[in-house]
């Protein structure tokens, strides 16, 4: 992690390659909450690490999600998108992810909501056929944001699109 001031001047750096506290395998997203805590989604180690501004690790949320993207709303709820945890590389091969997951956390790591959407099929990911995707399906959700009405906006890397998801707040009585 490299901390720069608003003019781009170096302030400090911390972290190294690895799976230990304060280390990273593949940091994939980073965000600050209103209290100045820094959340880092370390995708390939399947965890989110939380730091203070000095680089001291405050918490680690592991084995809940392979985090690809994260954002923090104005209520300091942490939205994370990714897939169910799995080994990133085993025997030289990376397994395919099996689902698409959104999770909402409190700043102390408690899970408040889990939401899955169908994993779409784009065929060859190196040459995706996005016409095969239906609305609401995704392949490789990599970014997430929530608006003031609770709608989620999700960026899908292999589907090459952004989608809006509207929460259902009332049942139909059945």
XYZ file of N, CA and C in Angstrom:
522
model
N 0.862 -1.167 0.000
C 0.000 0.000 0.000
C 0.903 1.222 0.000
N 0.634 2.153 -0.886
C 1.412 3.386 -0.959
C 0.481 4.554 -0.656
N 0.867 5.380 0.283
C 0.096 6.554 0.684
C 0.781 7.791 0.110
N 0.031 8.558 -0.681
C 0.514 9.803 -1.265
C -0.371 10.938 -0.788
N 0.175 12.155 -0.735
C -0.682 13.297 -0.407
C -1.408 13.751 -1.671
N -2.259 14.779 -1.537
C -3.075 15.192 -2.681
C -2.259 15.744 -3.846
N -1.006 16.117 -3.596
C -0.125 16.565 -4.681
C 0.680 15.417 -5.282
N 0.500 14.194 -4.747
C 1.217 13.038 -5.271
C 2.549 12.784 -4.607
N 2.842 13.482 -3.512
C 4.099 13.271 -2.795
C 4.009 12.047 -1.896
N 5.064 11.261 -1.885
C 5.129 10.041 -1.087
C 5.052 10.363 0.401
N 4.203 9.632 1.122
C 4.127 9.751 2.577
C 4.686 8.495 3.220
N 4.147 7.335 2.860
C 4.653 6.073 3.397
C 4.138 4.912 2.559
N 4.692 3.732 2.829
C 4.248 2.501 2.171
C 4.346 1.369 3.183
N 3.486 0.363 2.998
C 3.582 -0.820 3.836
C 3.052 -2.021 3.084
N 3.369 -3.200 3.612
C 2.909 -4.453 3.015
C 4.002 -5.114 2.208
N 3.798 -6.389 1.952
C 4.706 -7.173 1.120
C 3.905 -8.329 0.537
N 4.528 -9.096 -0.332
C 3.849 -10.233 -0.942
C 3.765 -11.376 0.062
N 2.571 -11.949 0.192
C 2.385 -13.088 1.080
C 0.962 -13.133 1.606
N 0.698 -14.132 2.435
C -0.646 -14.333 2.975
C -0.730 -14.039 4.465
N 0.315 -13.466 5.052
C 0.304 -13.134 6.473
C -0.356 -11.788 6.721
N -0.497 -11.423 7.992
C -1.068 -10.109 8.329
C -0.262 -8.977 7.685
N -0.957 -8.063 7.020
C -0.293 -6.940 6.372
C 0.393 -7.285 5.067
N 0.264 -8.523 4.621
C 0.810 -8.935 3.335
C -0.345 -9.088 2.347
N 0.010 -9.139 1.046
C -1.012 -9.210 0.014
C -0.592 -10.172 -1.086
N -1.566 -10.923 -1.605
C -1.319 -11.794 -2.745
C -1.702 -11.060 -4.025
N -2.912 -10.498 -4.052
C -3.326 -9.683 -5.191
C -4.360 -8.660 -4.716
N -3.897 -7.520 -4.179
C -4.872 -6.504 -3.772
C -5.659 -6.042 -4.992
N -6.990 -6.071 -4.847
C -7.840 -5.845 -6.017
C -8.743 -4.630 -5.875
N -8.942 -4.146 -4.638
C -9.766 -2.962 -4.399
C -9.349 -2.376 -3.054
N -9.547 -1.072 -2.923
C -9.156 -0.376 -1.702
C -10.146 0.764 -1.467
N -10.519 0.990 -0.191
C -11.507 2.025 0.106
C -11.346 2.488 1.544
N -11.683 3.758 1.805
C -11.670 4.335 3.151
C -13.084 4.511 3.671
N -13.281 4.270 4.990
C -14.569 4.592 5.583
C -14.508 5.989 6.197
N -15.597 6.431 6.803
C -15.662 7.796 7.338
C -14.742 8.009 8.536
N -14.292 6.926 9.160
C -13.382 7.020 10.311
C -11.913 6.936 9.886
N -11.666 6.827 8.591
C -10.296 6.765 8.090
C -9.701 5.372 8.071
N -10.501 4.342 8.340
C -10.000 2.967 8.244
C -9.928 2.581 6.770
N -8.869 1.872 6.427
C -8.601 1.477 5.048
C -8.931 0.000 4.876
N -9.793 -0.321 3.910
C -10.203 -1.694 3.620
C -9.534 -2.117 2.317
N -8.857 -3.258 2.343
C -8.164 -3.755 1.166
C -8.712 -5.142 0.828
N -9.267 -5.291 -0.363
C -9.745 -6.581 -0.852
C -8.563 -7.293 -1.489
N -8.059 -8.326 -0.829
C -6.936 -9.119 -1.333
C -7.517 -10.370 -1.989
N -7.817 -10.245 -3.263
C -8.585 -11.254 -3.985
C -8.013 -12.660 -3.847
N -6.764 -12.836 -4.201
C -6.229 -14.191 -4.286
C -5.933 -14.831 -2.942
N -6.029 -14.087 -1.855
C -5.931 -14.738 -0.544
C -7.309 -14.866 0.099
N -8.361 -14.430 -0.600
C -9.724 -14.612 -0.127
C -10.006 -13.889 1.171
N -9.575 -12.632 1.257
C -9.794 -11.900 2.509
C -9.837 -10.403 2.279
N -10.375 -9.731 3.284
C -10.366 -8.280 3.350
C -9.580 -7.926 4.597
N -8.602 -7.046 4.437
C -7.832 -6.580 5.581
C -8.211 -5.131 5.868
N -8.252 -4.792 7.145
C -8.608 -3.445 7.590
C -7.406 -2.863 8.320
N -7.051 -1.619 7.956
C -5.875 -0.952 8.528
C -6.246 0.428 9.043
N -5.433 0.934 9.964
C -5.540 2.346 10.314
C -4.629 3.130 9.380
N -4.593 4.446 9.536
C -3.819 5.302 8.633
C -2.308 5.127 8.786
N -1.884 4.504 9.872
C -0.452 4.251 10.060
C -0.011 2.927 9.444
N -0.973 2.150 8.924
C -0.640 0.871 8.310
C -0.735 -0.302 9.268
N -1.249 -0.084 10.473
C -1.414 -1.161 11.444
C -2.689 -1.941 11.102
N -2.559 -3.265 11.013
C -3.724 -4.085 10.700
C -4.660 -4.109 11.910
N -5.928 -3.767 11.657
C -6.945 -3.745 12.706
C -7.810 -4.994 12.693
N -8.004 -5.573 11.515
C -8.898 -6.720 11.402
C -8.618 -7.440 10.090
N -9.128 -8.664 9.995
C -9.034 -9.458 8.775
C -10.306 -10.284 8.671
N -10.959 -10.232 7.526
C -12.163 -11.017 7.264
C -11.782 -12.029 6.192
N -11.673 -13.293 6.589
C -11.160 -14.302 5.667
C -12.162 -15.432 5.466
N -12.031 -16.097 4.312
C -12.793 -17.300 3.975
C -14.293 -17.055 3.892
N -14.692 -15.834 3.541
C -16.102 -15.507 3.355
C -16.431 -15.274 1.888
N -15.500 -14.654 1.182
C -15.709 -14.281 -0.212
C -14.348 -14.078 -0.864
N -14.258 -14.371 -2.153
C -13.078 -13.985 -2.933
C -13.381 -12.563 -3.400
N -12.874 -11.551 -2.716
C -13.286 -10.168 -3.004
C -12.615 -9.605 -4.246
N -13.443 -9.181 -5.187
C -12.938 -8.559 -6.411
C -13.140 -7.053 -6.384
N -14.179 -6.609 -5.722
C -14.454 -5.178 -5.644
C -15.106 -4.858 -4.324
N -14.979 -3.614 -3.898
C -15.651 -3.188 -2.675
C -15.933 -1.710 -2.739
N -16.924 -1.298 -1.958
C -17.230 0.119 -1.797
C -17.856 0.293 -0.426
N -17.899 1.520 0.029
C -18.465 1.826 1.337
C -19.482 2.934 1.147
N -20.703 2.691 1.644
C -21.755 3.691 1.462
C -21.692 4.752 2.560
N -22.601 5.716 2.526
C -22.560 6.822 3.485
C -22.945 6.402 4.903
N -23.404 5.163 5.089
C -23.686 4.627 6.423
C -22.537 3.756 6.921
N -21.422 3.796 6.222
C -20.241 2.979 6.527
C -20.525 1.478 6.462
N -21.430 1.088 5.574
C -21.618 -0.325 5.292
C -20.684 -0.681 4.139
N -20.030 -1.808 4.265
C -19.037 -2.230 3.289
C -19.678 -3.240 2.347
N -19.803 -2.886 1.076
C -20.294 -3.801 0.045
C -19.097 -4.440 -0.641
N -19.133 -5.764 -0.779
C -18.069 -6.513 -1.430
C -18.708 -7.390 -2.494
N -18.077 -7.477 -3.656
C -18.548 -8.389 -4.694
C -17.424 -9.345 -5.049
N -17.811 -10.541 -5.465
C -16.833 -11.552 -5.847
C -17.486 -12.895 -6.036
N -16.815 -13.931 -5.528
C -17.343 -15.291 -5.626
C -17.121 -16.006 -4.306
N -17.720 -17.188 -4.180
C -17.475 -18.007 -2.996
C -15.987 -18.310 -2.896
N -15.479 -18.492 -1.680
C -14.044 -18.796 -1.521
C -13.664 -20.095 -2.234
N -12.482 -20.088 -2.814
C -11.922 -21.280 -3.441
C -10.421 -21.095 -3.575
N -9.720 -22.178 -3.782
C -8.288 -22.071 -4.029
C -8.086 -21.316 -5.323
N -7.190 -20.334 -5.315
C -6.975 -19.564 -6.534
C -6.171 -20.360 -7.546
N -5.093 -20.977 -7.093
C -4.283 -21.806 -7.984
C -3.928 -23.091 -7.235
N -4.177 -24.215 -7.863
C -3.805 -25.513 -7.293
C -3.283 -26.366 -8.436
N -2.133 -26.983 -8.216
C -1.490 -27.811 -9.243
C -1.307 -27.036 -10.540
N -0.995 -25.747 -10.409
C -0.722 -24.921 -11.573
C -1.937 -24.458 -12.342
N -3.144 -24.790 -11.852
C -4.365 -24.408 -12.553
C -5.246 -23.554 -11.650
N -5.900 -22.572 -12.258
C -6.851 -21.733 -11.532
C -8.252 -22.252 -11.813
N -9.022 -22.607 -10.778
C -10.373 -23.109 -11.026
C -11.302 -21.986 -11.463
N -12.336 -22.356 -12.174
C -13.363 -21.384 -12.543
C -14.179 -21.038 -11.304
N -14.581 -19.789 -11.193
C -15.474 -19.437 -10.096
C -16.853 -19.985 -10.408
N -17.603 -20.299 -9.358
C -18.864 -21.009 -9.542
C -20.092 -20.159 -9.306
N -19.907 -18.926 -8.854
C -21.065 -18.086 -8.557
C -20.650 -16.618 -8.573
N -21.610 -15.750 -8.343
C -21.398 -14.309 -8.250
C -22.106 -13.849 -6.981
N -21.356 -13.262 -6.052
C -21.857 -12.975 -4.709
C -21.667 -11.495 -4.380
N -22.677 -10.915 -3.733
C -22.574 -9.589 -3.118
C -22.723 -9.811 -1.614
N -21.905 -9.153 -0.820
C -22.025 -9.227 0.638
C -21.960 -7.816 1.208
N -22.801 -7.572 2.201
C -22.778 -6.290 2.919
C -22.327 -6.574 4.343
N -21.277 -5.831 4.766
C -20.678 -5.996 6.090
C -20.836 -4.720 6.906
N -20.820 -4.868 8.226
C -20.609 -3.721 9.102
C -19.102 -3.480 9.145
N -18.673 -2.349 9.692
C -17.242 -2.047 9.730
C -16.472 -2.963 10.681
N -17.178 -3.711 11.532
C -16.480 -4.673 12.390
C -16.534 -6.092 11.809
N -16.926 -6.228 10.552
C -16.847 -7.506 9.861
C -18.058 -8.397 9.968
N -19.140 -7.936 10.572
C -20.347 -8.764 10.640
C -21.074 -8.728 9.302
N -21.456 -9.900 8.820
C -22.183 -10.006 7.562
C -23.630 -9.623 7.822
N -24.136 -8.676 7.053
C -25.514 -8.213 7.177
C -26.400 -8.685 6.033
N -25.798 -8.984 4.902
C -26.593 -9.418 3.757
C -25.712 -10.209 2.806
N -26.269 -11.267 2.251
C -25.609 -12.050 1.205
C -26.601 -12.174 0.065
N -26.138 -11.893 -1.123
C -27.000 -11.886 -2.289
C -26.221 -12.515 -3.429
N -26.804 -13.485 -4.087
C -26.151 -14.092 -5.247
C -26.975 -13.806 -6.493
N -26.287 -13.778 -7.607
C -26.955 -13.665 -8.898
C -26.435 -14.801 -9.776
N -27.166 -15.160 -10.813
C -26.726 -16.276 -11.656
C -25.395 -15.986 -12.354
N -24.556 -17.001 -12.386
C -23.320 -16.940 -13.149
C -23.684 -17.167 -14.605
N -23.410 -16.186 -15.425
C -23.732 -16.292 -16.839
C -22.713 -17.123 -17.591
N -22.960 -17.308 -18.862
C -22.076 -18.079 -19.737
C -21.727 -17.204 -20.939
N -20.458 -16.849 -21.056
C -20.004 -16.057 -22.199
C -19.113 -16.877 -23.123
N -19.047 -18.191 -22.858
C -18.158 -19.030 -23.661
C -16.714 -18.771 -23.289
N -15.869 -18.580 -24.269
C -14.445 -18.325 -24.066
C -14.249 -16.937 -23.453
N -13.695 -16.884 -22.242
C -13.515 -15.588 -21.561
C -12.487 -14.696 -22.262
N -11.627 -15.286 -23.070
C -10.671 -14.474 -23.830
C -11.318 -13.808 -25.039
N -12.462 -14.329 -25.442
C -13.229 -13.772 -26.553
C -14.711 -13.934 -26.211
N -15.192 -13.198 -25.177
C -16.542 -13.448 -24.662
C -17.647 -13.113 -25.659
N -18.658 -13.977 -25.665
C -19.867 -13.751 -26.457
C -20.915 -13.193 -25.495
N -20.943 -11.881 -25.346
C -21.818 -11.238 -24.365
C -23.290 -11.322 -24.745
N -23.602 -11.640 -25.994
C -24.997 -11.788 -26.405
C -25.668 -12.981 -25.734
N -24.872 -13.872 -25.141
C -25.423 -15.049 -24.461
C -25.969 -14.710 -23.076
N -25.622 -13.539 -22.546
C -26.020 -13.178 -21.183
C -27.439 -12.642 -21.117
N -28.134 -13.031 -20.062
C -29.471 -12.520 -19.785
C -29.353 -11.406 -18.745
N -30.334 -10.518 -18.686
C -30.324 -9.506 -17.627
C -30.273 -10.180 -16.258
N -29.448 -9.649 -15.376
C -29.304 -10.202 -14.032
C -28.223 -11.240 -13.895
N -27.691 -11.726 -15.005
C -26.556 -12.648 -14.961
C -25.268 -11.840 -15.052
N -24.189 -12.407 -14.532
C -22.891 -11.744 -14.626
C -21.792 -12.793 -14.659
N -20.648 -12.382 -15.172
C -19.466 -13.235 -15.207
C -18.267 -12.373 -14.823
N -17.852 -12.465 -13.580
C -16.685 -11.719 -13.117
C -17.024 -10.331 -12.601
N -17.939 -10.246 -11.629
C -18.284 -8.932 -11.067
C -17.051 -8.359 -10.370
N -16.670 -7.154 -10.766
C -15.430 -6.559 -10.281
C -15.602 -5.215 -9.596
N -16.756 -4.619 -9.652
C -16.966 -3.365 -8.927
C -18.414 -3.261 -8.505
N -18.619 -2.536 -7.398
C -19.950 -2.433 -6.819
C -20.079 -1.076 -6.146
N -21.249 -0.476 -6.253
C -21.536 0.797 -5.575
C -23.029 0.839 -5.280
N -23.386 1.528 -4.202
C -24.778 1.668 -3.807
C -25.167 3.135 -3.849
N -26.369 3.431 -4.369
C -26.837 4.813 -4.360
C -27.675 5.069 -3.106
N -28.187 6.270 -2.967
C -28.923 6.662 -1.761
C -30.254 5.925 -1.600
N -30.736 5.285 -2.669
C -31.992 4.533 -2.597
C -31.770 3.043 -2.347
N -30.514 2.633 -2.195
C -30.219 1.217 -1.957
C -30.042 0.395 -3.214
N -30.083 1.030 -4.382
C -29.832 0.309 -5.631
C -28.346 -0.006 -5.732
N -28.027 -1.189 -6.226
C -26.632 -1.572 -6.422
C -26.282 -1.476 -7.902
N -25.111 -0.941 -8.170
C -24.567 -0.851 -9.519
C -23.337 -1.750 -9.545
N -23.318 -2.666 -10.499
C -22.295 -3.698 -10.528
C -21.640 -3.733 -11.893
N -20.323 -3.734 -11.908
C -19.560 -3.853 -13.145
C -19.123 -5.287 -13.351
N -19.340 -5.790 -14.544
C -19.118 -7.193 -14.906
C -18.002 -7.232 -15.949
N -16.850 -7.772 -15.585
C -15.681 -7.697 -16.458
C -15.828 -8.548 -17.725
N -16.263 -9.797 -17.616
C -16.378 -10.642 -18.806
C -17.655 -10.357 -19.583
N -18.700 -9.900 -18.894
C -19.935 -9.519 -19.580
C -19.847 -8.140 -20.193
N -18.774 -7.427 -19.875
C -18.480 -6.117 -20.454
C -19.639 -5.141 -20.299
N -20.206 -5.106 -19.082
C -21.338 -4.210 -18.873
C -21.483 -3.864 -17.401
N -22.287 -2.847 -17.169
C -22.708 -2.486 -15.816
C -24.198 -2.769 -15.718
N -24.628 -3.177 -14.530
C -26.042 -3.454 -14.315
C -26.498 -2.784 -13.022
N -27.772 -2.461 -12.992
C -28.395 -1.887 -11.801
C -29.308 -2.946 -11.198
N -29.164 -3.166 -9.888
C -30.013 -4.102 -9.158
C -30.817 -3.319 -8.138
N -32.141 -3.469 -8.200
C -33.063 -2.741 -7.329
C -33.537 -3.693 -6.241
N -33.385 -3.316 -4.955
C -33.819 -4.223 -3.893
C -35.337 -4.352 -3.839
N -35.792 -5.529 -3.507
C -37.218 -5.764 -3.279
C -37.445 -5.489 -1.801
N -38.263 -4.493 -1.518
C -38.468 -4.088 -0.122
C -39.796 -4.554 0.446
N -40.701 -5.050 -0.410
C -41.989 -5.560 0.057
C -42.371 -6.777 -0.747
N -42.977 -7.748 -0.067
C -43.476 -8.933 -0.749
C -44.821 -8.664 -1.389
N -45.264 -9.599 -2.188
C -46.562 -9.432 -2.855
C -47.701 -10.056 -2.064
N -47.406 -10.527 -0.840
C -48.452 -11.074 0.012
C -48.673 -12.566 -0.168
N -48.004 -13.211 -1.101
C -48.168 -14.654 -1.308
C -47.143 -15.441 -0.522
